[in-house]
Coordinates of C-alpha atoms in Angstrom, one line a residue:
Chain A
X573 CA 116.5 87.9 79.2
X574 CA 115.3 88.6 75.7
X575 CA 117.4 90.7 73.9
X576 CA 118.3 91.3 69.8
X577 CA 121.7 89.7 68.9
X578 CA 124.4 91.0 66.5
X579 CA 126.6 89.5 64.7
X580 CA 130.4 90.2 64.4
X581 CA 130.3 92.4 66.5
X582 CA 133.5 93.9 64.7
X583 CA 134.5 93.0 61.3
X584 CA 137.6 94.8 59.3
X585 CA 137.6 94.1 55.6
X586 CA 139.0 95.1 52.3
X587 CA 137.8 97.2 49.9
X588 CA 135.7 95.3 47.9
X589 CA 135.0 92.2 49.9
X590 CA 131.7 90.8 50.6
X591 CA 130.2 91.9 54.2
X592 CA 127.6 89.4 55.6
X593 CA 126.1 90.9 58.8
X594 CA 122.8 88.7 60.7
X595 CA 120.3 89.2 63.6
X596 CA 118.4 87.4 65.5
X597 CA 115.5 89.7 66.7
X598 CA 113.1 88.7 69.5
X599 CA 111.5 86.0 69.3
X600 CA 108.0 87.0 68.3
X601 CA 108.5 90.4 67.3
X602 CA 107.6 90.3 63.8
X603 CA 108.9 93.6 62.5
X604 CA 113.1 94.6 62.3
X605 CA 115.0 97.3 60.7
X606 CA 118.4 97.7 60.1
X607 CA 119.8 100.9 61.1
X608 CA 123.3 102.5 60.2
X609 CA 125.4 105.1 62.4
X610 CA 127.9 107.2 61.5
X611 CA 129.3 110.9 63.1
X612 CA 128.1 112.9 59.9
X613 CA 124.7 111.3 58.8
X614 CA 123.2 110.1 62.8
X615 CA 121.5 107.1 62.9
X616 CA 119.7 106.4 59.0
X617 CA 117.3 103.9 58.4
X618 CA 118.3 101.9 56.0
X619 CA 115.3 98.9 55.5
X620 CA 112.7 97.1 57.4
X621 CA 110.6 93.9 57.6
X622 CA 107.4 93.1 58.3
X623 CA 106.6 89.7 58.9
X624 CA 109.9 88.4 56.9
X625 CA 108.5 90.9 54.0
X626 CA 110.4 94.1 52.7
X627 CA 108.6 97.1 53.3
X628 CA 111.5 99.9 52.9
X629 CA 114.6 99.6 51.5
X630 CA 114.1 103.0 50.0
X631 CA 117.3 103.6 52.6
X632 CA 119.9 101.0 51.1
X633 CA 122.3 101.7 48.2
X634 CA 120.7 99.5 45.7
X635 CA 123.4 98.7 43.7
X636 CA 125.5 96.8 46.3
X637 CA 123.7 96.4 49.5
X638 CA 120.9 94.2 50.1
X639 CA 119.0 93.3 53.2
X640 CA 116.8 89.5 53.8
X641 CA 115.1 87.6 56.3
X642 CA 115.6 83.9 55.4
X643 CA 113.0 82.8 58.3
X644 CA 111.4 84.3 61.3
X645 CA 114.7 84.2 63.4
X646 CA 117.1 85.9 61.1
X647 CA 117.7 89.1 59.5
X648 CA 120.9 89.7 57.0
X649 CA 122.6 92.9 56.0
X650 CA 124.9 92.4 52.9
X651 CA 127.4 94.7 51.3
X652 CA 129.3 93.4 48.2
X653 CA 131.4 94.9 47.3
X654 CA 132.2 97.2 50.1
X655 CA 133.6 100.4 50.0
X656 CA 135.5 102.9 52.3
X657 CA 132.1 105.0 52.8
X658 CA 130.4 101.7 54.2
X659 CA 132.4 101.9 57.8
X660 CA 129.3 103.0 60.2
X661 CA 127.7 100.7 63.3
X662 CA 125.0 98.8 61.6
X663 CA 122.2 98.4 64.3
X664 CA 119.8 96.3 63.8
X665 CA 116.3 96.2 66.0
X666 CA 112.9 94.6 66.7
X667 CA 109.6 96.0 67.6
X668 CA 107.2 94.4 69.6
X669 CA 103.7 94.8 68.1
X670 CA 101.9 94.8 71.7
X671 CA 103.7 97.4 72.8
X672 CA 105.1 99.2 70.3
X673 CA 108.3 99.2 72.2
X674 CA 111.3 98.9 69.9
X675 CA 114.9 97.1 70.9
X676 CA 118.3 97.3 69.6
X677 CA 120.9 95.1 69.4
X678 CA 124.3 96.2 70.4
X679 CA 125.6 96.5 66.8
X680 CA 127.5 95.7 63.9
X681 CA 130.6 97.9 63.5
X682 CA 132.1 97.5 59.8
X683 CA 135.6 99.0 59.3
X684 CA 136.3 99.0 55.2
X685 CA 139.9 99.6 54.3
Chain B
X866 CA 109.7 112.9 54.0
X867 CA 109.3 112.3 57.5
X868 CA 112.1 114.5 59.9
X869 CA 113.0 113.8 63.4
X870 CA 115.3 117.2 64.8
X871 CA 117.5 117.9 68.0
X872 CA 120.1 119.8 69.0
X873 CA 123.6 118.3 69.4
X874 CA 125.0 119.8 72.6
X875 CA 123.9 120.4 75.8
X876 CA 125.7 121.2 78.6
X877 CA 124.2 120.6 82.5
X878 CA 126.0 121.4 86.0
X879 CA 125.7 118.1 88.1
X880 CA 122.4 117.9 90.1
X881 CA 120.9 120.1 87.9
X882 CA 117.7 119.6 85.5
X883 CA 118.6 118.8 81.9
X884 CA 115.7 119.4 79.2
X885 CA 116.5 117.6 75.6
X886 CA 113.9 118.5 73.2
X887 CA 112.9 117.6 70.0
X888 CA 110.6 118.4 66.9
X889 CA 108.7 115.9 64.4
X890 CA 107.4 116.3 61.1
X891 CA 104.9 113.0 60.9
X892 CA 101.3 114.4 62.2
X893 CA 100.5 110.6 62.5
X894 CA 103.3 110.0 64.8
X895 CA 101.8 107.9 67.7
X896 CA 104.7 106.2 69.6
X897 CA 107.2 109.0 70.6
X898 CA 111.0 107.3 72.0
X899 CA 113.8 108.0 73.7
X900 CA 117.0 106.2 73.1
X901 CA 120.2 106.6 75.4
X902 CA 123.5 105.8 73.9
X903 CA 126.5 105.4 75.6
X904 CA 129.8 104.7 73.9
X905 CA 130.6 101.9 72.2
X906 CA 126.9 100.7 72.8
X907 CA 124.0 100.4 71.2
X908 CA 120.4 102.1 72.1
X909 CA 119.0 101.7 75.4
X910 CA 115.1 102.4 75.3
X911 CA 114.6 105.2 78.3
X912 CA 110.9 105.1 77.7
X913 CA 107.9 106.0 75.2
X914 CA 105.0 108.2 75.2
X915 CA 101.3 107.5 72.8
X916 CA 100.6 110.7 70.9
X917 CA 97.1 110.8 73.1
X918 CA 99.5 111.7 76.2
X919 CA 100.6 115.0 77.4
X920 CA 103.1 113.5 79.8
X921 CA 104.8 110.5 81.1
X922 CA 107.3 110.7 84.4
X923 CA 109.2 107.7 84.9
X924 CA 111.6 108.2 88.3
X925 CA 114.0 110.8 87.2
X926 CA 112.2 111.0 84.0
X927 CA 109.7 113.7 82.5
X928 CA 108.3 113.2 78.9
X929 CA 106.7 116.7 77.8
X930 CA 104.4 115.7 74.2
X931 CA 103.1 118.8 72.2
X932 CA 101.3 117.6 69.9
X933 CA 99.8 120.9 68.3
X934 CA 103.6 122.0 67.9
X935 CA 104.9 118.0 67.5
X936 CA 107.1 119.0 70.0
X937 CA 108.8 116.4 72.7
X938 CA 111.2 116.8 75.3
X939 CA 112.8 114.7 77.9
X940 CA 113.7 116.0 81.2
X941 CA 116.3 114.5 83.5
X942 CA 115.7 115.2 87.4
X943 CA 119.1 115.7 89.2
X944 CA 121.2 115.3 86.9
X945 CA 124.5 112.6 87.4
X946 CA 127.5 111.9 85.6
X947 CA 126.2 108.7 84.6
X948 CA 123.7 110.7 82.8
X949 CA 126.3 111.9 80.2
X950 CA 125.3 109.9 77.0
X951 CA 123.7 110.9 73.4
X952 CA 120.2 110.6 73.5
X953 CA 118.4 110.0 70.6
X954 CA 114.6 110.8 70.1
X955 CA 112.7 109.3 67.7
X956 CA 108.9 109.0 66.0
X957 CA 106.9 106.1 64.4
X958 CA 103.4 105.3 63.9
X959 CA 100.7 103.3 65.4
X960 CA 101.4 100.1 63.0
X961 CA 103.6 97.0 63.4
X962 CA 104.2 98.3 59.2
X963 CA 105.2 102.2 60.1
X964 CA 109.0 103.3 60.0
X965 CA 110.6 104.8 62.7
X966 CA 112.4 107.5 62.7
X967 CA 115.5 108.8 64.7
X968 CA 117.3 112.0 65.1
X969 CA 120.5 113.0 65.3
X970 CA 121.2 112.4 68.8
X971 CA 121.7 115.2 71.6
X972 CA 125.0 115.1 73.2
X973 CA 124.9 115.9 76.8
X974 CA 127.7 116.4 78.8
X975 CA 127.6 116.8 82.6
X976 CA 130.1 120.0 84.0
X977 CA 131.5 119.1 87.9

Protein backbone atom coordinates (compact mmCIF):
# COMPACT_ATOMS: atom_id res chain seq x y z
CA UNK A 1 0.00 0.00 0.00
CA UNK A 2 1.71 3.07 -1.11
CA UNK A 3 1.57 5.75 1.08
CA UNK A 4 3.91 9.19 1.92
CA UNK A 5 5.95 8.54 5.24
CA UNK A 6 6.76 11.09 7.94
CA UNK A 7 9.27 11.35 10.00
CA UNK A 8 9.24 11.87 13.82
CA UNK A 9 6.16 11.82 13.99
CA UNK A 10 6.51 13.99 17.22
CA UNK A 11 9.54 15.88 18.12
CA UNK A 12 9.78 18.40 21.27
CA UNK A 13 12.81 20.65 21.22
CA UNK A 14 14.37 23.73 22.67
CA UNK A 15 14.34 26.92 21.58
CA UNK A 16 17.00 27.24 19.24
CA UNK A 17 17.84 23.68 18.35
CA UNK A 18 18.18 22.45 15.02
CA UNK A 19 14.84 20.61 13.65
CA UNK A 20 15.52 17.95 10.85
CA UNK A 21 12.20 16.69 9.51
CA UNK A 22 12.30 13.87 6.13
CA UNK A 23 9.74 12.23 3.68
CA UNK A 24 9.74 9.70 1.71
CA UNK A 25 6.96 10.48 -0.97
CA UNK A 26 5.64 7.82 -3.45
CA UNK A 27 7.63 6.21 -5.27
CA UNK A 28 7.36 7.75 -8.71
CA UNK A 29 5.59 10.84 -7.96
CA UNK A 30 7.95 13.34 -8.88
CA UNK A 31 6.48 16.44 -7.37
CA UNK A 32 6.15 17.11 -3.09
CA UNK A 33 5.40 20.08 -0.97
CA UNK A 34 5.75 20.62 2.47
CA UNK A 35 2.82 21.91 4.15
CA UNK A 36 2.51 23.49 7.67
CA UNK A 37 -0.71 23.58 10.10
CA UNK A 38 -1.53 25.54 12.73
CA UNK A 39 -5.24 26.80 14.46
CA UNK A 40 -4.60 30.54 13.34
CA UNK A 41 -2.87 30.42 9.83
CA UNK A 42 -4.88 26.74 8.31
CA UNK A 43 -2.83 24.77 6.38
CA UNK A 44 0.20 27.20 4.43
CA UNK A 45 2.23 26.06 1.81
CA UNK A 46 5.41 26.49 2.64
CA UNK A 47 7.80 24.92 -0.61
CA UNK A 48 7.59 22.43 -3.37
CA UNK A 49 9.66 20.24 -5.71
CA UNK A 50 9.56 19.27 -8.95
CA UNK A 51 11.63 16.57 -10.02
CA UNK A 52 14.17 17.03 -6.81
CA UNK A 53 14.19 20.91 -8.08
CA UNK A 54 12.83 23.94 -5.99
CA UNK A 55 10.05 25.62 -7.47
CA UNK A 56 8.54 27.68 -4.42
CA UNK A 57 9.91 28.41 -1.29
CA UNK A 58 8.38 31.85 -1.53
CA UNK A 59 6.40 30.16 1.76
CA UNK A 60 9.52 29.40 4.03
CA UNK A 61 11.07 31.92 6.49
CA UNK A 62 14.31 32.32 4.65
CA UNK A 63 16.40 33.21 7.24
CA UNK A 64 16.24 29.88 9.23
CA UNK A 65 14.23 27.32 7.42
CA UNK A 66 15.26 25.50 4.52
CA UNK A 67 13.69 22.70 2.52
CA UNK A 68 15.98 19.81 0.05
CA UNK A 69 15.50 16.73 -1.78
CA UNK A 70 18.90 14.91 -1.59
CA UNK A 71 17.53 12.17 -4.23
CA UNK A 72 14.33 10.97 -5.65
CA UNK A 73 13.19 9.22 -2.26
CA UNK A 74 13.67 12.03 0.18
CA UNK A 75 12.41 15.26 1.02
CA UNK A 76 13.89 17.44 4.25
CA UNK A 77 12.34 20.20 6.12
CA UNK A 78 14.98 22.08 8.33
CA UNK A 79 14.56 24.68 11.03
CA UNK A 80 17.74 26.01 12.75
CA UNK A 81 17.39 27.57 15.00
CA UNK A 82 13.82 27.02 15.97
CA UNK A 83 11.61 29.21 17.65
CA UNK A 84 8.43 29.12 19.80
CA UNK A 85 6.31 30.34 16.58
CA UNK A 86 7.64 27.15 14.61
CA UNK A 87 5.21 24.57 16.69
CA UNK A 88 2.58 23.63 13.74
CA UNK A 89 2.07 19.90 12.04
CA UNK A 90 4.40 20.00 9.08
CA UNK A 91 2.69 17.85 6.34
CA UNK A 92 4.43 16.89 3.82
CA UNK A 93 2.70 15.35 0.30
CA UNK A 94 3.20 13.87 -3.24
CA UNK A 95 1.33 14.30 -6.40
CA UNK A 96 0.99 11.90 -8.81
CA UNK A 97 1.40 13.39 -12.27
CA UNK A 98 -1.11 10.84 -14.03
CA UNK A 99 -3.65 11.70 -12.08
CA UNK A 100 -3.15 14.69 -10.49
CA UNK A 101 -4.25 13.09 -7.35
CA UNK A 102 -2.27 14.51 -4.36
CA UNK A 103 -1.35 12.34 -0.97
CA UNK A 104 -0.39 13.36 2.43
CA UNK A 105 1.60 11.92 4.88
CA UNK A 106 0.37 11.71 8.36
CA UNK A 107 2.64 14.54 9.60
CA UNK A 108 5.38 16.05 11.42
CA UNK A 109 4.16 17.73 14.63
CA UNK A 110 7.05 20.07 16.04
CA UNK A 111 6.59 21.30 19.66
CA UNK A 112 9.40 24.32 20.28
CA UNK A 113 9.77 25.25 23.96
CA UNK B 1 -1.87 35.70 -5.11
CA UNK B 2 -3.87 32.75 -5.47
CA UNK B 3 -6.92 32.28 -2.47
CA UNK B 4 -8.68 29.19 -1.54
CA UNK B 5 -11.96 30.33 1.02
CA UNK B 6 -14.50 28.45 3.30
CA UNK B 7 -16.38 28.83 6.06
CA UNK B 8 -15.26 27.37 9.41
CA UNK B 9 -18.45 25.92 10.98
CA UNK B 10 -21.09 24.01 9.99
CA UNK B 11 -23.51 22.44 11.93
CA UNK B 12 -25.81 19.18 10.43
CA UNK B 13 -28.61 17.13 12.35
CA UNK B 14 -27.66 13.32 11.78
CA UNK B 15 -29.03 11.86 8.52
CA UNK B 16 -29.26 14.97 7.15
CA UNK B 17 -27.49 16.58 3.97
CA UNK B 18 -24.41 18.69 4.74
CA UNK B 19 -23.29 21.18 1.87
CA UNK B 20 -19.44 22.57 2.42
CA UNK B 21 -18.70 25.17 -0.12
CA UNK B 22 -15.89 26.91 -1.31
CA UNK B 23 -14.61 29.78 -3.55
CA UNK B 24 -11.24 30.07 -5.65
CA UNK B 25 -9.42 32.86 -7.00
CA UNK B 26 -7.01 30.88 -9.76
CA UNK B 27 -9.15 30.99 -13.18
CA UNK B 28 -6.61 28.33 -14.32
CA UNK B 29 -7.50 26.06 -11.53
CA UNK B 30 -8.04 22.63 -13.14
CA UNK B 31 -7.85 19.89 -10.42
CA UNK B 32 -10.41 20.98 -7.65
CA UNK B 33 -9.89 18.57 -3.96
CA UNK B 34 -11.32 17.72 -1.08
CA UNK B 35 -9.39 16.76 1.95
CA UNK B 36 -10.96 15.21 5.21
CA UNK B 37 -9.15 15.62 8.41
CA UNK B 38 -9.74 14.00 11.35
CA UNK B 39 -7.90 14.65 14.59
CA UNK B 40 -4.61 13.92 15.09
CA UNK B 41 -4.38 12.81 11.38
CA UNK B 42 -3.29 14.00 8.42
CA UNK B 43 -5.40 14.61 5.00
CA UNK B 44 -7.44 11.92 3.60
CA UNK B 45 -8.16 12.70 -0.20
CA UNK B 46 -12.27 12.35 -0.49
CA UNK B 47 -12.11 12.87 -4.15
CA UNK B 48 -11.26 15.49 -7.13
CA UNK B 49 -13.13 17.07 -9.81
CA UNK B 50 -11.23 18.57 -13.58
CA UNK B 51 -12.38 22.16 -14.11
CA UNK B 52 -14.12 20.76 -17.54
CA UNK B 53 -16.72 18.89 -14.98
CA UNK B 54 -19.90 20.22 -13.65
CA UNK B 55 -20.21 17.30 -11.20
CA UNK B 56 -18.75 14.30 -9.78
CA UNK B 57 -20.94 11.84 -7.19
CA UNK B 58 -18.97 9.36 -5.56
CA UNK B 59 -21.48 7.13 -3.05
CA UNK B 60 -22.50 9.61 -0.46
CA UNK B 61 -20.52 12.15 -2.25
CA UNK B 62 -21.70 15.20 -4.59
CA UNK B 63 -19.03 17.51 -6.02
CA UNK B 64 -20.94 20.80 -7.34
CA UNK B 65 -18.01 22.94 -9.86
CA UNK B 66 -18.97 26.49 -10.86
CA UNK B 67 -16.76 27.49 -12.84
CA UNK B 68 -18.13 30.92 -14.06
CA UNK B 69 -18.42 31.84 -10.16
CA UNK B 70 -15.12 29.40 -9.21
CA UNK B 71 -17.34 28.09 -6.97
CA UNK B 72 -17.21 24.31 -5.38
CA UNK B 73 -19.07 22.56 -2.94
CA UNK B 74 -19.16 19.11 -1.46
CA UNK B 75 -22.27 17.57 -0.44
CA UNK B 76 -22.48 14.69 2.08
CA UNK B 77 -25.70 12.36 1.64
CA UNK B 78 -27.05 11.16 5.10
CA UNK B 79 -25.05 12.55 7.12
CA UNK B 80 -23.17 10.21 10.19
CA UNK B 81 -21.20 10.91 13.02
CA UNK B 82 -18.32 9.55 11.46
CA UNK B 83 -18.71 12.36 9.19
CA UNK B 84 -17.66 14.97 11.83
CA UNK B 85 -14.09 16.06 10.60
CA UNK B 86 -12.56 19.46 9.02
CA UNK B 87 -12.65 19.31 5.48
CA UNK B 88 -10.32 21.11 3.65
CA UNK B 89 -10.91 22.23 -0.16
CA UNK B 90 -8.29 22.99 -2.20
CA UNK B 91 -7.19 24.23 -5.96
CA UNK B 92 -4.17 23.61 -8.29
CA UNK B 93 -3.41 23.56 -11.85
CA UNK B 94 -3.17 21.23 -14.65
CA UNK B 95 0.81 20.78 -14.28
CA UNK B 96 2.99 18.35 -12.35
CA UNK B 97 4.94 22.29 -11.65
CA UNK B 98 1.53 24.16 -10.32
CA UNK B 99 1.03 24.80 -6.44
CA UNK B 100 -1.76 23.74 -4.72
CA UNK B 101 -3.60 25.50 -2.70
CA UNK B 102 -5.71 24.75 0.48
CA UNK B 103 -8.21 26.60 2.60
CA UNK B 104 -8.83 27.00 5.87
CA UNK B 105 -10.69 23.96 6.54
CA UNK B 106 -14.59 23.74 7.34
CA UNK B 107 -15.37 22.34 10.61
CA UNK B 108 -18.41 20.18 10.65
CA UNK B 109 -19.94 18.91 13.50
CA UNK B 110 -22.81 16.46 13.54
CA UNK B 111 -25.94 17.40 16.27
CA UNK B 112 -27.79 13.91 17.66
Amino acid sequence: DARVTQTPRHKVTEMGQEVTMRCQPILGHNTVFWYRQTMMQGLELLAYFRNRAPLDDSGMPKDRFSAEMPDATLATLKIQPSEPRDSAVYFCASRDSNTGELFFGEGSRLTVL
Amino acid sequence: GEDVEQSLFLSVREGDSSVINCTYTDSSSTYLYWYKQEPGAGLQLLTYIFSNMDMKQDQRLTVLLNKKDKHLSLRIADTQTGDSAIYFCAAGGYSSASKIIFGSGTRLSIRP
